[in-house]
XYZ file of C-alpha atoms in Angstrom:
436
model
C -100.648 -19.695 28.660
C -98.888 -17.059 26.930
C -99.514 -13.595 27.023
C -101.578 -11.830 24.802
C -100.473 -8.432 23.798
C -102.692 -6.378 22.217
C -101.808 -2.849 22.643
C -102.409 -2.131 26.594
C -101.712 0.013 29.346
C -99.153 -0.842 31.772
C -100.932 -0.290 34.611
C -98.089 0.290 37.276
C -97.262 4.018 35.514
C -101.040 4.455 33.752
C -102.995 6.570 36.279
C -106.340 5.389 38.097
C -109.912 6.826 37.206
C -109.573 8.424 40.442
C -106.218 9.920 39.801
C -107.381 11.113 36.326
C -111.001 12.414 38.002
C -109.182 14.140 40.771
C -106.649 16.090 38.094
C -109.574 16.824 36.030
C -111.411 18.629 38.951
C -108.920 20.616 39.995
C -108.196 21.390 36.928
C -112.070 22.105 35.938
C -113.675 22.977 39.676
C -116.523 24.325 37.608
C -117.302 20.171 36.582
C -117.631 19.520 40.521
C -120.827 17.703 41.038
C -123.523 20.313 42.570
C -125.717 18.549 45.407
C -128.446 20.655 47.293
C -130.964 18.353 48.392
C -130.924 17.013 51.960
C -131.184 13.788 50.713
C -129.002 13.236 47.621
C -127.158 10.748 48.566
C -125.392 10.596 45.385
C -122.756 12.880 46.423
C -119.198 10.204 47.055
C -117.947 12.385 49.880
C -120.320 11.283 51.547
C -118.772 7.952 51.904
C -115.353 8.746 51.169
C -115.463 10.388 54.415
C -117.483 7.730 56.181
C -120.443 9.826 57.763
C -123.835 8.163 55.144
C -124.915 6.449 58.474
C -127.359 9.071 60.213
C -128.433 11.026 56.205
C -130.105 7.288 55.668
C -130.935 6.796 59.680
C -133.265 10.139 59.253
C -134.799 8.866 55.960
C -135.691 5.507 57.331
C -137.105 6.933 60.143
C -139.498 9.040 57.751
C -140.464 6.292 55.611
C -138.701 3.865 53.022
C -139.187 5.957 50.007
C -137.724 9.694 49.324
C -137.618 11.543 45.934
C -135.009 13.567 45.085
C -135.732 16.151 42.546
C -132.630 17.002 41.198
C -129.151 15.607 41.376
C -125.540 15.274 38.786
C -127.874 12.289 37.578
C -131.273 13.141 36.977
C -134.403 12.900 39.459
C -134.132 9.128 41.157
C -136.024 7.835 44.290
C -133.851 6.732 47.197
C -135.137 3.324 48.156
C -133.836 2.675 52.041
C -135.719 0.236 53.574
C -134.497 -3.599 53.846
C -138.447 -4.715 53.303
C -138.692 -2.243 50.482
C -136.043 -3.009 48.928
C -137.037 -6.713 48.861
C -140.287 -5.775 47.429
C -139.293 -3.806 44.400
C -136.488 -6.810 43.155
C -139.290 -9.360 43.428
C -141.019 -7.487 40.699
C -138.540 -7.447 38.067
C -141.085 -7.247 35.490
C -142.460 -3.686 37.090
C -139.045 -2.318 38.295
C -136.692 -2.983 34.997
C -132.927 -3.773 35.388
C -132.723 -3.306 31.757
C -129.820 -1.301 29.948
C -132.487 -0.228 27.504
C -134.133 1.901 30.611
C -131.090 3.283 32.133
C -129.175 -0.428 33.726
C -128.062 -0.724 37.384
C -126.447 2.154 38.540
C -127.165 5.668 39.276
C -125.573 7.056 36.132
C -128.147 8.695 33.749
C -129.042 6.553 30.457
C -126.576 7.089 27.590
C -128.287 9.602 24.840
C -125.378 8.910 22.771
C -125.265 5.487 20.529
C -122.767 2.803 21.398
C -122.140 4.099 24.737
C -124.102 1.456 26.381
C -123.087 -1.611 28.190
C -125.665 -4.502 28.013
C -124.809 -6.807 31.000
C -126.563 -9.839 32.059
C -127.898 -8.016 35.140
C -128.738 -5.062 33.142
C -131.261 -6.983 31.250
C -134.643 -8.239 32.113
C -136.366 -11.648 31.320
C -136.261 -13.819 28.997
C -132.562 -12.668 27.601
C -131.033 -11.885 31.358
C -132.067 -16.038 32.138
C -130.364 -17.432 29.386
C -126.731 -15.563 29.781
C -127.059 -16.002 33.862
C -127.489 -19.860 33.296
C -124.151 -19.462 31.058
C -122.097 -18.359 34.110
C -123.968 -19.954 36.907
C -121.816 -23.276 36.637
C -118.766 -21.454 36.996
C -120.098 -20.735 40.874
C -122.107 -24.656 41.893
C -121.123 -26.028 45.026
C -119.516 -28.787 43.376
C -116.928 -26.147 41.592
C -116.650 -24.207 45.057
C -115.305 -27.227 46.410
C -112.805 -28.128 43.670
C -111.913 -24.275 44.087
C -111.185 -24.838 47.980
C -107.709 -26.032 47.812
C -106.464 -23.807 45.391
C -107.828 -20.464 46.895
C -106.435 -21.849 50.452
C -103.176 -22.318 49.246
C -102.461 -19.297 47.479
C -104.189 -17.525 50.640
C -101.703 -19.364 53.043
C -98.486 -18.833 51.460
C -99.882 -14.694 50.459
C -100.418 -14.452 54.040
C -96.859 -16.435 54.775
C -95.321 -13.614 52.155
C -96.572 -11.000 54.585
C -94.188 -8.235 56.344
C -93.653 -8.748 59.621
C -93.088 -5.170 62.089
C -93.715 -2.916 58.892
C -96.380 -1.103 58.058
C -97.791 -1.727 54.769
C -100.881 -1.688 52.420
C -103.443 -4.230 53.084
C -105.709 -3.557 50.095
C -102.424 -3.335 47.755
C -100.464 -6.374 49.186
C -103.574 -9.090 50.153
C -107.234 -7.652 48.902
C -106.201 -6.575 45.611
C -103.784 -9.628 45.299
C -106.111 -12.091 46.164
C -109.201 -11.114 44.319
C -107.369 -10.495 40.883
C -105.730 -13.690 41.081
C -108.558 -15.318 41.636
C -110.474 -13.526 38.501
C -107.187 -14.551 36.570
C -108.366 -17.781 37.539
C -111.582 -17.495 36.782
C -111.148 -16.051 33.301
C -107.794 -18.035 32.445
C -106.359 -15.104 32.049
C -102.204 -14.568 31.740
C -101.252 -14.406 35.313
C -98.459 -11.788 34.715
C -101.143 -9.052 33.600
C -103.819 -9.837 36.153
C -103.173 -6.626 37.558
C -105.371 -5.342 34.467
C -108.002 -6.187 35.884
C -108.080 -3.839 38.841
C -107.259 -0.918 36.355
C -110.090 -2.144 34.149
C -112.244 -2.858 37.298
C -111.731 1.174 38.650
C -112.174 2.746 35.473
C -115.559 0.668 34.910
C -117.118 1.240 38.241
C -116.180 4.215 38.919
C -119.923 6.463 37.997
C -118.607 9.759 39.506
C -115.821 9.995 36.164
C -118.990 8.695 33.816
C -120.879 12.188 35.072
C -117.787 14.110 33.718
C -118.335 14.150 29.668
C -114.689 15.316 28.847
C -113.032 12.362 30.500
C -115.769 9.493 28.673
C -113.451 9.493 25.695
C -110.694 8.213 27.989
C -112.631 5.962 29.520
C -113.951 4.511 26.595
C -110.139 4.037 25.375
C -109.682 1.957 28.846
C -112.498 0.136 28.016
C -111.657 -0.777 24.217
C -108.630 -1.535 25.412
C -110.122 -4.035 27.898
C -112.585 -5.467 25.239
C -109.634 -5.963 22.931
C -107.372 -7.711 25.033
C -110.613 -10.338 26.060
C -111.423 -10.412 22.294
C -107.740 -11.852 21.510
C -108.283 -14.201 24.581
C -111.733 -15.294 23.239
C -110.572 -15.872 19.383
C -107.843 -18.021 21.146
C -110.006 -19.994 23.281
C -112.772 -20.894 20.301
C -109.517 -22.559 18.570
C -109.076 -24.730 21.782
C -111.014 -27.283 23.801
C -113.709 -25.982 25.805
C -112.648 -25.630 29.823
C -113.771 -24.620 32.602
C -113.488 -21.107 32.219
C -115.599 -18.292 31.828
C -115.008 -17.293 28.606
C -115.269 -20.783 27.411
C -118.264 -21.211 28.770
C -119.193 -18.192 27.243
C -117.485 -19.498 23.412
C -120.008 -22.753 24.175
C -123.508 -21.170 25.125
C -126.002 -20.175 22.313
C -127.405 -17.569 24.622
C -123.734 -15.793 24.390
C -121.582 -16.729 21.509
C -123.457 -14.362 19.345
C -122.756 -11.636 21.058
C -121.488 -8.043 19.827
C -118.469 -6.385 20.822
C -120.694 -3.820 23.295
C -122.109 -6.650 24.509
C -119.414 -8.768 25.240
C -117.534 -5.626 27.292
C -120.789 -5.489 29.220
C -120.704 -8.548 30.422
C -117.287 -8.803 31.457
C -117.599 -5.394 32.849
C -120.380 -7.244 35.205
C -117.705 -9.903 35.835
C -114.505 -8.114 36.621
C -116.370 -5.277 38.444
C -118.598 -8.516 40.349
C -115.341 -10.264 41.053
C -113.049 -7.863 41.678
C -114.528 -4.800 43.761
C -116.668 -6.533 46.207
C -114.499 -9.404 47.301
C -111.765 -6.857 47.553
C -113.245 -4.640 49.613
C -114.800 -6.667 52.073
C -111.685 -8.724 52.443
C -110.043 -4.424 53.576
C -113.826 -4.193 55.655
C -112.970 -6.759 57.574
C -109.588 -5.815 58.795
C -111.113 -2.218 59.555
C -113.872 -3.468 61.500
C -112.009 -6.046 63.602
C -109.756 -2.932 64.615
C -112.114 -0.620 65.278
C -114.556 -3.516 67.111
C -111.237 -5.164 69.125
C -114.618 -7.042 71.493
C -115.436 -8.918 68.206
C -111.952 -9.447 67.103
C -111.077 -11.525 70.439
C -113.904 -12.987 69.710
C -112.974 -14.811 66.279
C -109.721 -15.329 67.850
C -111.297 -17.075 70.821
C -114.134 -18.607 68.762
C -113.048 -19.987 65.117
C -116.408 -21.744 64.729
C -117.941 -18.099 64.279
C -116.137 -18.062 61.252
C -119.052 -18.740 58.375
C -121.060 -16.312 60.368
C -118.784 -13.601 60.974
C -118.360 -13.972 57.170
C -122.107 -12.856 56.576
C -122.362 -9.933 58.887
C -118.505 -8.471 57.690
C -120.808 -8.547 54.454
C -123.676 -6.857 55.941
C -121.415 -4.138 57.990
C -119.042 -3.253 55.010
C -121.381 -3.673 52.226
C -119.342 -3.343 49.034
C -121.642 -2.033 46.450
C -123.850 0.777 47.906
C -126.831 0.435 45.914
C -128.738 -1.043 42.567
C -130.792 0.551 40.650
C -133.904 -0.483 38.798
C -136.941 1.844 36.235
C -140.480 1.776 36.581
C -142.050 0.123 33.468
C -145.176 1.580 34.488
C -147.192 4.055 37.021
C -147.689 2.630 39.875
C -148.357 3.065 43.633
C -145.551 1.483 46.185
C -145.447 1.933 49.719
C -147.872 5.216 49.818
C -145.892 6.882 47.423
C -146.840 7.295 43.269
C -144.205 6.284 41.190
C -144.029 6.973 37.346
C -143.686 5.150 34.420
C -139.780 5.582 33.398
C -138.895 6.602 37.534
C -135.663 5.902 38.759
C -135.534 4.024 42.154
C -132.122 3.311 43.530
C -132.085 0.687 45.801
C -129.598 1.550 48.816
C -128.278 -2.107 49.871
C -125.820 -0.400 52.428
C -128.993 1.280 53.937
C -130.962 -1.688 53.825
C -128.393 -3.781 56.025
C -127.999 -1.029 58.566
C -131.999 -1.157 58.807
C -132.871 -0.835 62.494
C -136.182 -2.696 61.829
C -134.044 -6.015 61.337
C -130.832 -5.682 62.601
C -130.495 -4.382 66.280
C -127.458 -2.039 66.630
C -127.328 -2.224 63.484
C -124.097 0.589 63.319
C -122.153 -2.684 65.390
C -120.336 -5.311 63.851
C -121.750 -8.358 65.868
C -120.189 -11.409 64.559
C -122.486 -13.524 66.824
C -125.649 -11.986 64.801
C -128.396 -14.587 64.611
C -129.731 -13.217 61.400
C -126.490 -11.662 59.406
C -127.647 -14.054 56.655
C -130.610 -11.648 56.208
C -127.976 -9.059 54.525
C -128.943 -7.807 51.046
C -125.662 -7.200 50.070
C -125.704 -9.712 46.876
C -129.224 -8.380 45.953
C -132.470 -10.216 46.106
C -134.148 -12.068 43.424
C -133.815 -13.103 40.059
C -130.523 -10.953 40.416
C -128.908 -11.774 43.301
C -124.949 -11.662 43.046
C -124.071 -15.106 40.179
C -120.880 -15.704 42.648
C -122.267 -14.980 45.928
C -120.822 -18.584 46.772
C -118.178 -17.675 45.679
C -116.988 -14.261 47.379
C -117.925 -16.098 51.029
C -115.348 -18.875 50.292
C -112.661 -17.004 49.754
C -113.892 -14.341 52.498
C -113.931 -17.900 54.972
C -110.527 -19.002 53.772
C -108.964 -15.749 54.765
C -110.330 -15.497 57.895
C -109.441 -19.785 58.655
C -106.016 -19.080 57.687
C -105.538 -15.892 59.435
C -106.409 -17.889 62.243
C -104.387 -20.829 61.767
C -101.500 -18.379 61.811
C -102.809 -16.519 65.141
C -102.403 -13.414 62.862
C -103.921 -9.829 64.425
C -103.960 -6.987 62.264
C -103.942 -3.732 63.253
C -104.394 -0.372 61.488
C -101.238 1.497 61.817
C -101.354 4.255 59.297
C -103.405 5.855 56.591
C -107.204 4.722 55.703
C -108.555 6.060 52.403
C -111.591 5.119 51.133
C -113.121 4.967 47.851
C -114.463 8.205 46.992
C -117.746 7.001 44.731
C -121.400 5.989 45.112
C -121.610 3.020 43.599
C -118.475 0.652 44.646
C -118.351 1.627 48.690
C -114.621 0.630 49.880
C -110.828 1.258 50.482
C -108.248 2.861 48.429
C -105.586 2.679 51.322
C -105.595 0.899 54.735
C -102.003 0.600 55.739
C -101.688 -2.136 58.484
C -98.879 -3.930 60.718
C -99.246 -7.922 61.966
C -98.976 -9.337 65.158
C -99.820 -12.396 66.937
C -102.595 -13.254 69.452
């Protein structure tokens, strides 16, 4: 397909969201985010310096429900148990994903008009079935295996590409690779910009920039810019004959060819984000985790059938998007504690699958876990993760080819995470290869 060239940024000298965040503050120290309460666990340093574990250890020991008066976004309820968290997604009709209440993340509700994002998973029932049915046969079993040889190959011969006896950066050269190429896929979208995507992907899931109101007019220019390129890509695709892609299937469905421009970004803000962040940074997780855990590393090197397992608790221990969020639609009492009508509860999935009441040593990666499965890392309920199906396939094909190739990665130089509360992952991990 030809490339479409609206007017874009070229994202090799454009900076990140981070860059352009961490300029800003330093710039502005006054627009730090202020945290004071024990248990705000909205504050990113938290995770960019990898020390969350024992602030949601103490509140799970104290119960599964903590209110937090005052934070950069508003009043919210931390929500840290694994059963809780269960609980309030099986009421979707009580505990509201909708955009009209304040959506899925932490970030307060837009005041301003046409700042908001409708999504698919930011909306409730009826509207939120119709557009997830859209999608959902993008991600069927049947499609995952038609997808099978195609992701394999272009993991095998990425992997084959590999330095050998240099140090270099994993999430750059195979996680970021990997899971934009696949989105290109996904999307049909011109392979030589499929770097985009990541740029988009940062700049959209990034809440710590959204808090800072001087830098939303830049990210709303990142985000036009994103909706324009798609919109060129969609009026193509309505001249053509539907495929298999995404945003044919989106040209083709009455519940989403009508919809407008805000609309439309939402929902492939859900996609990209979906796609791109979480695959991404469990595909760096895993890598991190084998290093640091070298017991379970020999392990999947000795053991190859633990593969589709270790898959599920790599999930659970890295956990890629730290929580959800969901708004009372009434008062109501949950667990002991009374919740108001418009509450925000933020539902901590990275506390839920460190939750000592399921998972024993919980703070281990145990690829051998007899109930990894139980992770709620793709949600629970009507909105669990649309391509849940298909994040472990290509998580399973890296770790089977890896294998094949008796490759051993070690970390061998600088480990940055992301510094942010929603997307929970690596910036940097630079790594060298050996053999086993």
């Amino acid at each position: 397909m030809a490339t479409i060239a609206p007017e874009k940024p070229e994202y090799r000298t454009s900076p990140t969201a981070y860059e352009v965040l961490v300029e800003h503050l330093k710039q502005h120290p006054e627009d730090t985010p202020q945290h004071t309460h024990p248990y705000d666990v909205s504050r990113s340093d938290i995770y960019f310096e990898d020390r969350w574990q024992p602030i949601f250890a103490e509140m799970r020991a104290k119960g599964p429900l903590h209110y937090v008066p005052e934070s950069p976004y508003g009043a919210y309820w931390n929500v840290v148990s694994n059963k809780a968290i269960q609980h309030v997604e099986a009421l979707p009709e009580l505990f509201s994903s909708s955009w009209e209440h304040g959506g899925i993340t932490i970030l307060e509700r837009e005041e301003e008009e046409g700042l908001e994002l409708p999504m698919f998973i930011a909306m409730d029932r009826p509207k939120h079935t119709g557009q997830r049915r859209t999608v959902a046969p993008a991600f069927t079993p049947k499609e995952m295996k038609r997808m099978d040889e195609e992701i394999r190959q272009r993991t095998g011969e990425l992997l084959d590409s590999l330095p050998r006896g240099e140090v270099f950066d994993w999430v750059d050269k195979v996680s970021i690779e990997l899971t934009t190429g696949m989105l290109a896929i996904l999307f049909g979208f011109p392979w030589e910009d499929r770097r985009l995507l990541t740029y988009w992907s940062d700049w959209a899931g990034d809440t710590e920039i959204a808090t800072v109101k001087d830098l939303t007019p830049e990210r709303e220019k990142v985000l036009h810019e994103m909706g324009a390129y798609f919109q060129q890509l969609w009026m193509q695709r309505a001249q053509e004959e539907p495929g298999p892609d995404l945003i044919s299937m989106m040209i083709n469905s009455p519940a989403m060819n009508q919809m407008d421009p805000r609309e439309f970004m939402g929902n492939l803000i859900l996609l990209i984000v979906g796609g791109n962040d979480t695959t991404r940074n469990t595909m760096s997780g895993i890598v991190h985790a084998f290093d640091k855990f070298p017991d379970q590393r020999k392990l999947f090197e000795e053991q190859p059938d633990l593969i589709p397992n270790a898959v599920q608790e790599c999930i659970r221990y890295q956990t890629p998007l730290a929580h959800m969020r969901r708004t009372a639609s009434e008062d109501t009492e949950l667990f002991g504690e009374q919740i108001k009508k418009g509450d925000k509860l933020i539902l901590w999935y990275l506390s839920a699958n460190r939750d000592e009441a399921l998972f024993d040593d919980a703070d281990k990666l145990d690829i051998t876990r007899e109930n990894a499965r139980r992770q709620l890392a793709f949600g629970y309920g009507i909105h669990r993760c649309v391509g849940a199906r298909l994040a472990e396939l290509q998580l399973r094909i890296l770790l089977e080819e890896m294998h094949k190739r008796r490759m051993r990665v070690h970390v061998a130089g600088d480990v940055e995470r992301v510094k942010a509360n929603f997307v929970h992952g690596f910036r940097k991990l630079e790594v060298e290869i050996t053999e086993f």
